[in-house]
Amino acid sequence: MTSKVLAYMESLSPAARSLILRAMQNAGARGDEILATEAVIAAIGNLPEAARVASPNPVAATPAAPVAAGLGWRERLDAAGLAPFAAITIDTVLPLKQTGRIARSAIEPIWTWIIRDVARREWEEALAADPGDPAADAGPVARRFRKAAVPLVLTRLRETEADPKGWQKLTVHLGGETVARELRDVIYVLQRDGQFLTLSAQLPKTIGLAEATDSAQLVAVVRTAVEQVQIDAAFVGAAILSRVAAPWLLGPLALRLAATQDARLLAGSRYARMIDIALSEAERDVTLVRSRIADRRERMKVGGALRDFHDILRNLQFAFEIETVPHWFKRIGAARRDMSELIGKEIEAAPGLIRRALRVESLAGSFGGGFDVSTFEDAEFAVRLLGEARLASDNLALNDLIVRTRKQVEQTLEVLNGKLFADLKSNQAVDRAALIAAVDGAVKLNGLVFGEDYAAVLRKSREQGVAKAATRFG
């Protein structure tokens, strides 16, 4: 039993678990989104010429250093083996599977299944090929392993599909449906690993507005990859998304590639898949908002995800008449509905949260002390989110709620301002420290709602009130 446990543990992939952490630590890419970093894509070097993407205007693939030099052979081999996935993996599990985007959490169990259960002998041969040099590039050995593993994986998949309960068994083995649904995309990439690495090398490190709308070189690289090499445009779009300055830029780029400004013609072209990728990013923002609302440590990032969501949908609508295409219209509508439901619940509570945070209802209307920081943070979050919702209202089904809640927040603050500043100047026997904290909180909320100029006036009144109270109470 001990030997079996040891063998099982040795077959697991610690590098797969730590690969993304290392990439995140070293990246300068897109925050919590896809990270295509030097450490991850360094295996691009030394590609066989036959695997390179031919291009009418070829972009030379930049030679890279060996993957994660200085790590153990197994860790370097893991990192090199996973290199083709670097540009298309995401940290979020999408609510609906989007071809071309693979959840990072699914990569490790699938990779472990391949090296432990499907191609174990080939993996052991790769491990045995350790050159004994801490700086040796694991890329060539990893490529040979992937090439040997692909037919074995395909055979196993056919056997699984032939068994009426085969897919169910594999799903359980991999750890659930959210992992299993990524398997076909993983196999697709493994079958074209050299092409993906070459595409990753040929794409600009950063793609801004100028590249998306004017670069002939970028268009040539993408057209070659899609039309000659026959890489699905969804995967190419996902790779571009990892480097693009804003997801909506996939819209203008897809129009250029399809040589049309007509939404329906674009929808009928192979480059329609790139619009699907852009919309999947808006859906990802919905998922991010949901998870961040549930985590107090992440709540202040909700506004950023809402801004990104609005930015994608607004600019895609500016680029072309996207909503004239029924399936895109339906997808946008579903995303708006889900985002509206999440945001609406949070902002509707803002007036009540403000009253509770500033504690004006205790002791028959007098300030009762005990300023609660946690409650104030809830109120501040709701007020900030209300401001973000106003800016994104065109892509939310919340117009009436936003207007009504905004008015209630303004009225609530006006009432509280009078009460708090009157208490500050009075000689009532209250907890002065707690009262001052509440006044400071009110000033902050007023700044968010009415602007910093008004907050500055209140701040001056606050200082005068504190000074007078200090003189009065000695």
Short mmCIF file of C-alpha atoms in Angstrom, two decimals:
data_model
loop_
_atom_site.label_atom_id
_atom_site.label_comp_id
_atom_site.label_asym_id
_atom_site.label_seq_id
_atom_site.Cartn_x
_atom_site.Cartn_y
_atom_site.Cartn_z
CA MET A 1 0.00 0.00 0.00
CA THR A 2 2.84 2.39 0.89
CA SER A 3 4.52 1.90 -2.47
CA LYS A 4 1.24 2.58 -4.29
CA VAL A 5 0.69 5.80 -2.35
CA LEU A 6 4.26 6.92 -3.07
CA ALA A 7 3.87 6.13 -6.76
CA TYR A 8 0.63 8.07 -6.89
CA MET A 9 2.15 11.10 -5.15
CA GLU A 10 5.16 11.08 -7.44
CA SER A 11 2.87 11.12 -10.46
CA LEU A 12 1.11 14.32 -9.36
CA SER A 13 2.08 17.64 -10.87
CA PRO A 14 3.18 20.26 -8.33
CA ALA A 15 4.42 22.55 -11.06
CA ALA A 16 1.00 22.61 -12.66
CA ARG A 17 -0.40 23.90 -9.38
CA SER A 18 2.24 26.57 -8.99
CA LEU A 19 2.63 27.54 -12.64
CA ILE A 20 -0.01 30.21 -12.60
CA LEU A 21 1.11 31.64 -9.26
CA ARG A 22 4.61 32.08 -10.65
CA ALA A 23 3.20 33.69 -13.76
CA MET A 24 1.04 36.08 -11.73
CA GLN A 25 3.99 37.09 -9.58
CA ASN A 26 6.18 37.86 -12.56
CA ALA A 27 3.56 39.24 -14.97
CA GLY A 28 3.00 42.74 -16.10
CA ALA A 29 -0.05 41.81 -18.09
CA ARG A 30 -3.72 42.28 -17.25
CA GLY A 31 -4.14 42.01 -13.50
CA ASP A 32 -6.39 39.12 -12.62
CA GLU A 33 -7.05 38.21 -16.19
CA ILE A 34 -5.09 36.00 -18.65
CA LEU A 35 -1.34 36.26 -18.07
CA ALA A 36 0.99 35.48 -20.99
CA THR A 37 4.37 36.04 -19.35
CA GLU A 38 8.00 35.41 -20.12
CA ALA A 39 8.15 32.51 -17.66
CA VAL A 40 5.20 30.77 -19.25
CA ILE A 41 5.87 31.31 -22.96
CA ALA A 42 9.62 30.89 -22.79
CA ALA A 43 9.30 27.40 -24.32
CA ILE A 44 8.55 28.99 -27.68
CA GLY A 45 12.22 28.88 -28.65
CA ASN A 46 13.66 26.11 -30.81
CA LEU A 47 10.41 25.26 -32.57
CA PRO A 48 10.85 22.96 -35.58
CA GLU A 49 10.48 24.92 -38.82
CA ALA A 50 7.69 22.58 -39.98
CA ALA A 51 5.55 23.60 -37.01
CA ARG A 52 5.85 27.32 -37.62
CA VAL A 53 2.93 29.26 -39.05
CA ALA A 54 3.67 30.25 -42.61
CA SER A 55 2.74 33.85 -43.28
CA PRO A 56 2.80 36.12 -46.31
CA ASN A 57 4.37 38.66 -43.97
CA PRO A 58 6.04 36.40 -41.43
CA VAL A 59 6.83 37.79 -38.02
CA ALA A 60 9.98 36.25 -36.66
CA ALA A 61 9.40 34.26 -33.50
CA THR A 62 11.62 35.68 -30.81
CA PRO A 63 13.90 33.03 -29.29
CA ALA A 64 13.21 32.61 -25.61
CA ALA A 65 15.13 31.41 -22.61
CA PRO A 66 14.51 27.92 -21.24
CA VAL A 67 11.34 27.59 -19.20
CA ALA A 68 11.75 28.41 -15.52
CA ALA A 69 15.51 27.82 -15.51
CA GLY A 70 16.77 26.99 -12.03
CA LEU A 71 13.80 24.81 -11.08
CA GLY A 72 13.97 21.04 -10.91
CA TRP A 73 13.67 19.03 -14.13
CA ARG A 74 10.13 17.90 -13.35
CA GLU A 75 8.95 21.45 -12.66
CA ARG A 76 10.56 22.71 -15.87
CA LEU A 77 9.04 19.83 -17.81
CA ASP A 78 5.59 20.61 -16.39
CA ALA A 79 5.91 24.29 -17.23
CA ALA A 80 7.08 23.54 -20.77
CA GLY A 81 4.33 20.98 -21.23
CA LEU A 82 1.68 23.53 -20.31
CA ALA A 83 3.20 26.39 -22.32
CA PRO A 84 0.76 26.16 -25.29
CA PHE A 85 -2.14 26.91 -22.91
CA ALA A 86 -0.67 30.05 -21.40
CA ALA A 87 -2.44 32.59 -23.60
CA ILE A 88 -5.93 31.07 -23.50
CA THR A 89 -6.39 30.11 -19.85
CA ILE A 90 -8.48 32.27 -17.50
CA ASP A 91 -8.73 32.42 -13.73
CA THR A 92 -12.54 32.38 -13.74
CA VAL A 93 -14.90 29.50 -14.45
CA LEU A 94 -17.38 30.92 -16.95
CA PRO A 95 -21.10 30.24 -16.36
CA LEU A 96 -21.35 28.87 -19.91
CA LYS A 97 -18.55 27.08 -21.71
CA GLN A 98 -16.84 29.30 -24.27
CA THR A 99 -14.77 27.47 -26.87
CA GLY A 100 -11.25 28.84 -26.89
CA ARG A 101 -11.09 29.79 -23.20
CA ILE A 102 -9.95 27.19 -20.69
CA ALA A 103 -10.44 27.58 -16.94
CA ARG A 104 -7.07 27.52 -15.22
CA SER A 105 -8.50 25.35 -12.45
CA ALA A 106 -9.23 22.64 -15.04
CA ILE A 107 -5.72 22.47 -16.49
CA GLU A 108 -4.09 20.72 -13.54
CA PRO A 109 -6.56 17.79 -13.14
CA ILE A 110 -6.62 17.20 -16.91
CA TRP A 111 -2.83 17.36 -17.17
CA THR A 112 -2.49 15.04 -14.18
CA TRP A 113 -4.96 12.60 -15.79
CA ILE A 114 -2.88 12.60 -18.97
CA ILE A 115 0.51 12.03 -17.36
CA ARG A 116 -0.73 9.60 -14.72
CA ASP A 117 -3.46 7.57 -16.40
CA VAL A 118 -3.20 7.99 -20.17
CA ALA A 119 0.45 8.48 -21.07
CA ARG A 120 2.23 7.39 -17.91
CA ARG A 121 5.01 5.47 -19.67
CA GLU A 122 5.70 8.37 -22.04
CA TRP A 123 5.81 10.76 -19.10
CA GLU A 124 8.25 8.56 -17.23
CA GLU A 125 10.46 8.52 -20.33
CA ALA A 126 10.32 12.30 -20.43
CA LEU A 127 11.29 12.47 -16.76
CA ALA A 128 14.14 10.04 -17.43
CA ALA A 129 15.45 12.35 -20.15
CA ASP A 130 16.72 14.74 -17.47
CA PRO A 131 20.02 16.08 -18.86
CA GLY A 132 21.28 16.88 -15.37
CA ASP A 133 21.78 20.53 -16.29
CA PRO A 134 19.77 22.94 -14.06
CA ALA A 135 19.58 25.41 -16.94
CA ALA A 136 18.62 22.92 -19.67
CA ASP A 137 15.55 23.78 -21.75
CA ALA A 138 12.71 21.31 -21.17
CA GLY A 139 10.84 22.53 -24.25
CA PRO A 140 12.01 19.90 -26.78
CA VAL A 141 11.32 17.01 -24.41
CA ALA A 142 7.89 18.47 -23.52
CA ARG A 143 7.03 18.75 -27.22
CA ARG A 144 7.97 15.12 -27.83
CA PHE A 145 5.81 14.08 -24.88
CA ARG A 146 2.80 16.05 -26.12
CA LYS A 147 3.20 14.53 -29.59
CA ALA A 148 3.29 11.03 -28.12
CA ALA A 149 0.41 11.69 -25.73
CA VAL A 150 -2.11 13.06 -28.24
CA PRO A 151 -3.00 9.75 -29.98
CA LEU A 152 -3.26 8.03 -26.60
CA VAL A 153 -5.63 10.71 -25.33
CA LEU A 154 -7.76 10.47 -28.48
CA THR A 155 -7.95 6.69 -28.15
CA ARG A 156 -8.97 6.97 -24.51
CA LEU A 157 -11.61 9.53 -25.40
CA ARG A 158 -13.10 7.26 -28.10
CA GLU A 159 -13.22 4.40 -25.63
CA THR A 160 -14.91 6.67 -23.10
CA GLU A 161 -17.56 7.75 -25.58
CA ALA A 162 -18.24 4.14 -26.58
CA ASP A 163 -19.14 3.31 -22.98
CA PRO A 164 -22.69 4.50 -22.11
CA LYS A 165 -21.44 5.58 -18.68
CA GLY A 166 -17.93 6.39 -19.81
CA TRP A 167 -18.28 10.16 -19.86
CA GLN A 168 -19.95 10.16 -16.47
CA LYS A 169 -17.09 8.11 -15.01
CA LEU A 170 -14.46 10.38 -16.57
CA THR A 171 -16.26 13.48 -15.31
CA VAL A 172 -16.16 12.16 -11.77
CA HIS A 173 -12.53 11.13 -12.19
CA LEU A 174 -11.50 14.59 -13.37
CA GLY A 175 -13.33 16.32 -10.56
CA GLY A 176 -16.62 17.49 -12.02
CA GLU A 177 -18.38 18.85 -15.07
CA THR A 178 -16.59 22.22 -14.97
CA VAL A 179 -13.31 20.37 -15.53
CA ALA A 180 -14.57 17.77 -17.98
CA ARG A 181 -16.14 20.37 -20.27
CA GLU A 182 -12.66 21.83 -20.90
CA LEU A 183 -11.23 18.49 -22.06
CA ARG A 184 -11.99 18.89 -25.77
CA ASP A 185 -10.39 22.33 -25.85
CA VAL A 186 -7.31 20.92 -24.13
CA ILE A 187 -7.08 18.14 -26.71
CA TYR A 188 -7.54 20.68 -29.52
CA VAL A 189 -4.56 22.68 -28.26
CA LEU A 190 -2.41 19.58 -27.73
CA GLN A 191 -3.02 18.55 -31.33
CA ARG A 192 -1.76 21.96 -32.52
CA ASP A 193 0.75 22.80 -29.81
CA GLY A 194 3.47 24.01 -32.17
CA GLN A 195 1.03 26.21 -34.03
CA PHE A 196 -0.22 27.78 -30.80
CA LEU A 197 3.30 28.46 -29.59
CA THR A 198 4.20 30.03 -32.92
CA LEU A 199 1.05 32.16 -32.96
CA SER A 200 1.84 33.30 -29.44
CA ALA A 201 5.33 34.29 -30.58
CA GLN A 202 4.05 36.18 -33.62
CA LEU A 203 1.35 38.21 -31.91
CA PRO A 204 2.41 41.62 -30.56
CA LYS A 205 3.02 41.64 -26.83
CA THR A 206 0.43 44.39 -26.47
CA ILE A 207 -2.42 45.16 -28.86
CA GLY A 208 -3.94 48.61 -28.59
CA LEU A 209 -6.42 50.62 -30.63
CA ALA A 210 -3.88 51.38 -33.37
CA GLU A 211 -2.97 47.72 -33.84
CA ALA A 212 -6.59 46.56 -33.82
CA THR A 213 -7.74 49.16 -36.35
CA ASP A 214 -4.67 49.82 -38.53
CA SER A 215 -2.02 47.10 -38.26
CA ALA A 216 -1.68 45.16 -41.50
CA GLN A 217 0.86 42.91 -39.82
CA LEU A 218 -1.58 41.80 -37.13
CA VAL A 219 -4.26 41.10 -39.74
CA ALA A 220 -1.78 39.04 -41.78
CA VAL A 221 -0.76 36.96 -38.76
CA VAL A 222 -4.37 36.29 -37.72
CA ARG A 223 -5.59 35.51 -41.23
CA THR A 224 -2.74 33.09 -41.76
CA ALA A 225 -3.46 31.34 -38.47
CA VAL A 226 -7.20 31.07 -39.16
CA GLU A 227 -7.38 30.60 -42.93
CA GLN A 228 -4.16 28.73 -43.73
CA VAL A 229 -3.17 26.94 -40.56
CA GLN A 230 -6.88 26.41 -39.74
CA ILE A 231 -6.80 27.35 -36.07
CA ASP A 232 -10.33 28.01 -34.85
CA ALA A 233 -10.86 31.79 -34.68
CA ALA A 234 -12.21 31.39 -31.12
CA PHE A 235 -8.79 30.20 -29.95
CA VAL A 236 -7.04 32.94 -31.89
CA GLY A 237 -9.40 35.50 -30.37
CA ALA A 238 -8.69 34.14 -26.89
CA ALA A 239 -4.95 34.45 -27.50
CA ILE A 240 -5.40 38.04 -28.69
CA LEU A 241 -7.57 38.79 -25.66
CA SER A 242 -4.64 37.99 -23.38
CA ARG A 243 -2.71 40.89 -24.92
CA VAL A 244 -5.33 43.37 -26.03
CA ALA A 245 -5.68 46.70 -24.20
CA ALA A 246 -9.47 46.35 -24.04
CA PRO A 247 -11.64 43.30 -24.89
CA TRP A 248 -13.99 45.30 -27.14
CA LEU A 249 -11.11 45.84 -29.60
CA LEU A 250 -11.83 42.32 -30.83
CA GLY A 251 -14.89 43.88 -32.50
CA PRO A 252 -13.12 46.30 -34.86
CA LEU A 253 -10.43 43.69 -35.52
CA ALA A 254 -13.01 41.05 -36.48
CA LEU A 255 -14.67 43.53 -38.85
CA ARG A 256 -11.34 44.16 -40.57
CA LEU A 257 -10.63 40.47 -40.85
CA ALA A 258 -14.08 39.75 -42.29
CA ALA A 259 -13.76 42.83 -44.58
CA THR A 260 -17.21 44.13 -43.68
CA GLN A 261 -19.04 46.62 -41.49
CA ASP A 262 -22.27 44.63 -41.63
CA ALA A 263 -23.08 42.77 -38.40
CA ARG A 264 -24.94 40.01 -40.22
CA LEU A 265 -22.11 39.39 -42.67
CA LEU A 266 -19.66 39.29 -39.77
CA ALA A 267 -21.93 36.81 -37.96
CA GLY A 268 -21.75 34.53 -40.99
CA SER A 269 -17.97 34.64 -41.22
CA ARG A 270 -15.40 32.51 -39.45
CA TYR A 271 -14.33 35.60 -37.48
CA ALA A 272 -17.68 35.76 -35.68
CA ARG A 273 -16.05 33.54 -33.07
CA MET A 274 -13.91 36.50 -31.99
CA ILE A 275 -17.07 38.43 -31.05
CA ASP A 276 -18.11 35.41 -28.99
CA ILE A 277 -14.82 35.71 -27.12
CA ALA A 278 -15.42 39.42 -26.42
CA LEU A 279 -18.92 38.67 -25.13
CA SER A 280 -17.55 35.89 -22.95
CA GLU A 281 -15.39 38.52 -21.26
CA ALA A 282 -18.52 40.52 -20.41
CA GLU A 283 -20.04 37.32 -18.99
CA ARG A 284 -16.84 36.81 -17.04
CA ASP A 285 -17.30 40.27 -15.51
CA VAL A 286 -20.71 39.14 -14.25
CA THR A 287 -19.04 36.16 -12.58
CA LEU A 288 -16.39 38.43 -11.06
CA VAL A 289 -19.03 40.77 -9.66
CA ARG A 290 -20.87 37.84 -8.08
CA SER A 291 -17.74 36.44 -6.41
CA ARG A 292 -16.48 39.84 -5.25
CA ILE A 293 -19.78 40.83 -3.70
CA ALA A 294 -19.61 37.64 -1.63
CA ASP A 295 -16.07 38.44 -0.41
CA ARG A 296 -15.73 41.55 1.76
CA ARG A 297 -12.02 41.73 0.94
CA GLU A 298 -12.80 42.00 -2.78
CA ARG A 299 -15.94 44.14 -2.72
CA MET A 300 -14.24 47.39 -3.67
CA LYS A 301 -13.25 45.74 -6.97
CA VAL A 302 -16.89 45.24 -7.96
CA GLY A 303 -17.05 48.71 -9.48
CA GLY A 304 -14.08 47.94 -11.72
CA ALA A 305 -15.71 44.78 -13.06
CA LEU A 306 -18.95 46.68 -13.71
CA ARG A 307 -17.02 49.39 -15.58
CA ASP A 308 -15.31 46.72 -17.70
CA PHE A 309 -18.67 45.10 -18.43
CA HIS A 310 -20.18 48.40 -19.56
CA ASP A 311 -17.08 49.29 -21.58
CA ILE A 312 -17.23 46.03 -23.56
CA LEU A 313 -20.92 46.22 -24.43
CA ARG A 314 -20.96 49.96 -25.14
CA ASN A 315 -17.97 49.91 -27.47
CA LEU A 316 -19.10 46.79 -29.31
CA GLN A 317 -22.38 48.59 -29.97
CA PHE A 318 -20.46 51.63 -31.24
CA ALA A 319 -18.30 49.46 -33.51
CA PHE A 320 -21.21 47.81 -35.32
CA GLU A 321 -24.89 46.95 -34.90
CA ILE A 322 -24.21 43.88 -32.80
CA GLU A 323 -27.76 43.64 -31.47
CA THR A 324 -29.14 43.06 -34.98
CA VAL A 325 -27.72 39.53 -34.79
CA PRO A 326 -30.25 37.44 -32.80
CA HIS A 327 -27.89 35.11 -30.94
CA TRP A 328 -25.60 37.99 -29.92
CA PHE A 329 -28.62 40.06 -28.88
CA LYS A 330 -29.87 37.18 -26.73
CA ARG A 331 -26.46 36.72 -25.14
CA ILE A 332 -26.10 40.42 -24.34
CA GLY A 333 -29.59 40.49 -22.88
CA ALA A 334 -28.85 37.57 -20.57
CA ALA A 335 -25.62 39.18 -19.37
CA ARG A 336 -27.38 42.50 -18.70
CA ARG A 337 -30.14 40.74 -16.80
CA ASP A 338 -27.70 38.82 -14.59
CA MET A 339 -25.59 41.91 -13.90
CA SER A 340 -28.67 44.01 -13.15
CA GLU A 341 -29.92 41.47 -10.62
CA LEU A 342 -26.60 41.46 -8.78
CA ILE A 343 -26.13 45.24 -8.75
CA GLY A 344 -29.77 46.03 -7.98
CA LYS A 345 -29.75 44.05 -4.74
CA GLU A 346 -26.69 45.91 -3.49
CA ILE A 347 -27.64 49.49 -4.36
CA GLU A 348 -31.26 49.24 -3.20
CA ALA A 349 -30.05 48.83 0.37
CA ALA A 350 -27.93 52.01 0.31
CA PRO A 351 -30.29 54.41 2.18
CA GLY A 352 -30.90 51.97 5.03
CA LEU A 353 -27.22 51.13 5.28
CA ILE A 354 -26.35 54.82 5.57
CA ARG A 355 -28.86 55.33 8.38
CA ARG A 356 -27.54 52.30 10.27
CA ALA A 357 -23.91 53.25 9.71
CA LEU A 358 -24.41 56.72 11.18
CA ARG A 359 -26.70 55.42 13.93
CA VAL A 360 -29.17 58.31 13.90
CA GLU A 361 -32.15 56.20 14.93
CA SER A 362 -30.84 55.09 18.32
CA LEU A 363 -31.80 56.74 21.63
CA ALA A 364 -34.94 58.37 20.29
CA GLY A 365 -33.16 60.04 17.44
CA SER A 366 -30.00 61.10 19.25
CA PHE A 367 -26.59 59.78 18.32
CA GLY A 368 -25.96 56.80 20.52
CA GLY A 369 -22.25 56.20 20.02
CA GLY A 370 -20.49 53.00 19.09
CA PHE A 371 -19.57 53.88 15.51
CA ASP A 372 -19.37 50.55 13.66
CA VAL A 373 -16.68 50.48 10.99
CA SER A 374 -18.01 47.33 9.34
CA THR A 375 -21.48 48.81 8.91
CA PHE A 376 -20.01 51.99 7.49
CA GLU A 377 -17.99 49.97 4.99
CA ASP A 378 -21.23 48.34 3.84
CA ALA A 379 -22.78 51.78 3.34
CA GLU A 380 -19.74 53.12 1.51
CA PHE A 381 -19.68 50.11 -0.80
CA ALA A 382 -23.36 50.56 -1.66
CA VAL A 383 -22.92 54.28 -2.33
CA ARG A 384 -19.85 53.76 -4.51
CA LEU A 385 -21.63 51.02 -6.44
CA LEU A 386 -24.64 53.28 -6.94
CA GLY A 387 -22.32 55.80 -8.59
CA GLU A 388 -20.87 53.14 -10.86
CA ALA A 389 -24.36 51.89 -11.73
CA ARG A 390 -25.38 55.40 -12.83
CA LEU A 391 -22.44 55.49 -15.23
CA ALA A 392 -23.25 52.02 -16.58
CA SER A 393 -27.02 52.48 -16.66
CA ASP A 394 -27.21 52.06 -20.45
CA ASN A 395 -26.26 48.42 -20.00
CA LEU A 396 -28.32 47.74 -16.89
CA ALA A 397 -32.07 47.26 -16.57
CA LEU A 398 -32.14 49.44 -13.45
CA ASN A 399 -32.98 52.97 -14.56
CA ASP A 400 -35.96 53.46 -12.22
CA LEU A 401 -34.19 51.85 -9.27
CA ILE A 402 -31.06 53.95 -9.78
CA VAL A 403 -33.00 57.22 -9.96
CA ARG A 404 -35.17 56.36 -6.95
CA THR A 405 -32.27 55.12 -4.81
CA ARG A 406 -30.11 58.10 -5.70
CA LYS A 407 -32.85 60.47 -4.57
CA GLN A 408 -33.33 58.56 -1.31
CA VAL A 409 -29.57 58.60 -0.65
CA GLU A 410 -29.42 62.36 -1.20
CA GLN A 411 -32.37 62.96 1.12
CA THR A 412 -30.94 60.65 3.77
CA LEU A 413 -27.59 62.41 3.74
CA GLU A 414 -29.21 65.84 3.92
CA VAL A 415 -31.13 64.80 7.04
CA LEU A 416 -28.09 63.18 8.62
CA ASN A 417 -25.85 66.14 7.90
CA GLY A 418 -28.10 68.44 9.90
CA LYS A 419 -28.45 66.02 12.81
CA LEU A 420 -24.77 65.07 13.06
CA PHE A 421 -23.41 68.60 12.78
CA ALA A 422 -25.98 69.88 15.27
CA ASP A 423 -24.91 67.17 17.75
CA LEU A 424 -21.26 68.03 17.08
CA LYS A 425 -21.84 71.65 18.08
CA SER A 426 -24.10 70.87 21.03
CA ASN A 427 -23.16 70.12 24.62
CA GLN A 428 -25.00 66.79 24.76
CA ALA A 429 -23.31 64.10 26.80
CA VAL A 430 -22.48 61.69 23.98
CA ASP A 431 -19.47 59.67 22.96
CA ARG A 432 -17.54 62.44 21.20
CA ALA A 433 -15.04 60.11 19.54
CA ALA A 434 -17.83 58.01 18.04
CA LEU A 435 -19.73 61.15 16.98
CA ILE A 436 -16.67 62.57 15.23
CA ALA A 437 -16.13 59.25 13.47
CA ALA A 438 -19.73 59.35 12.25
CA VAL A 439 -19.29 62.95 11.05
CA ASP A 440 -16.15 61.94 9.18
CA GLY A 441 -18.05 59.07 7.63
CA ALA A 442 -20.85 61.41 6.59
CA VAL A 443 -18.34 63.79 5.00
CA LYS A 444 -16.89 60.92 3.01
CA LEU A 445 -20.29 59.75 1.78
CA ASN A 446 -21.26 63.31 0.88
CA GLY A 447 -18.11 63.54 -1.20
CA LEU A 448 -19.10 60.42 -3.10
CA VAL A 449 -22.65 61.64 -3.72
CA PHE A 450 -22.40 65.44 -4.04
CA GLY A 451 -18.76 65.90 -4.95
CA GLU A 452 -15.55 66.91 -3.22
CA ASP A 453 -16.33 70.64 -3.21
CA TYR A 454 -19.34 70.07 -0.98
CA ALA A 455 -17.35 67.60 1.14
CA ALA A 456 -14.70 70.30 1.65
CA VAL A 457 -17.34 72.68 3.02
CA LEU A 458 -18.58 70.00 5.41
CA ARG A 459 -15.04 69.20 6.44
CA LYS A 460 -14.46 72.82 7.38
CA SER A 461 -17.67 72.84 9.45
CA ARG A 462 -16.51 69.65 11.11
CA GLU A 463 -13.21 71.24 12.12
CA GLN A 464 -14.96 74.31 13.49
CA GLY A 465 -17.40 72.16 15.45
CA VAL A 466 -14.61 70.05 16.96
CA ALA A 467 -12.65 73.17 17.89
CA LYS A 468 -15.65 74.82 19.58
CA ALA A 469 -16.46 71.62 21.46
CA ALA A 470 -12.86 71.33 22.65
CA THR A 471 -13.01 74.88 24.00
CA ARG A 472 -16.37 74.29 25.64
CA PHE A 473 -15.43 70.99 27.30
CA GLY A 474 -11.94 72.09 28.22
#
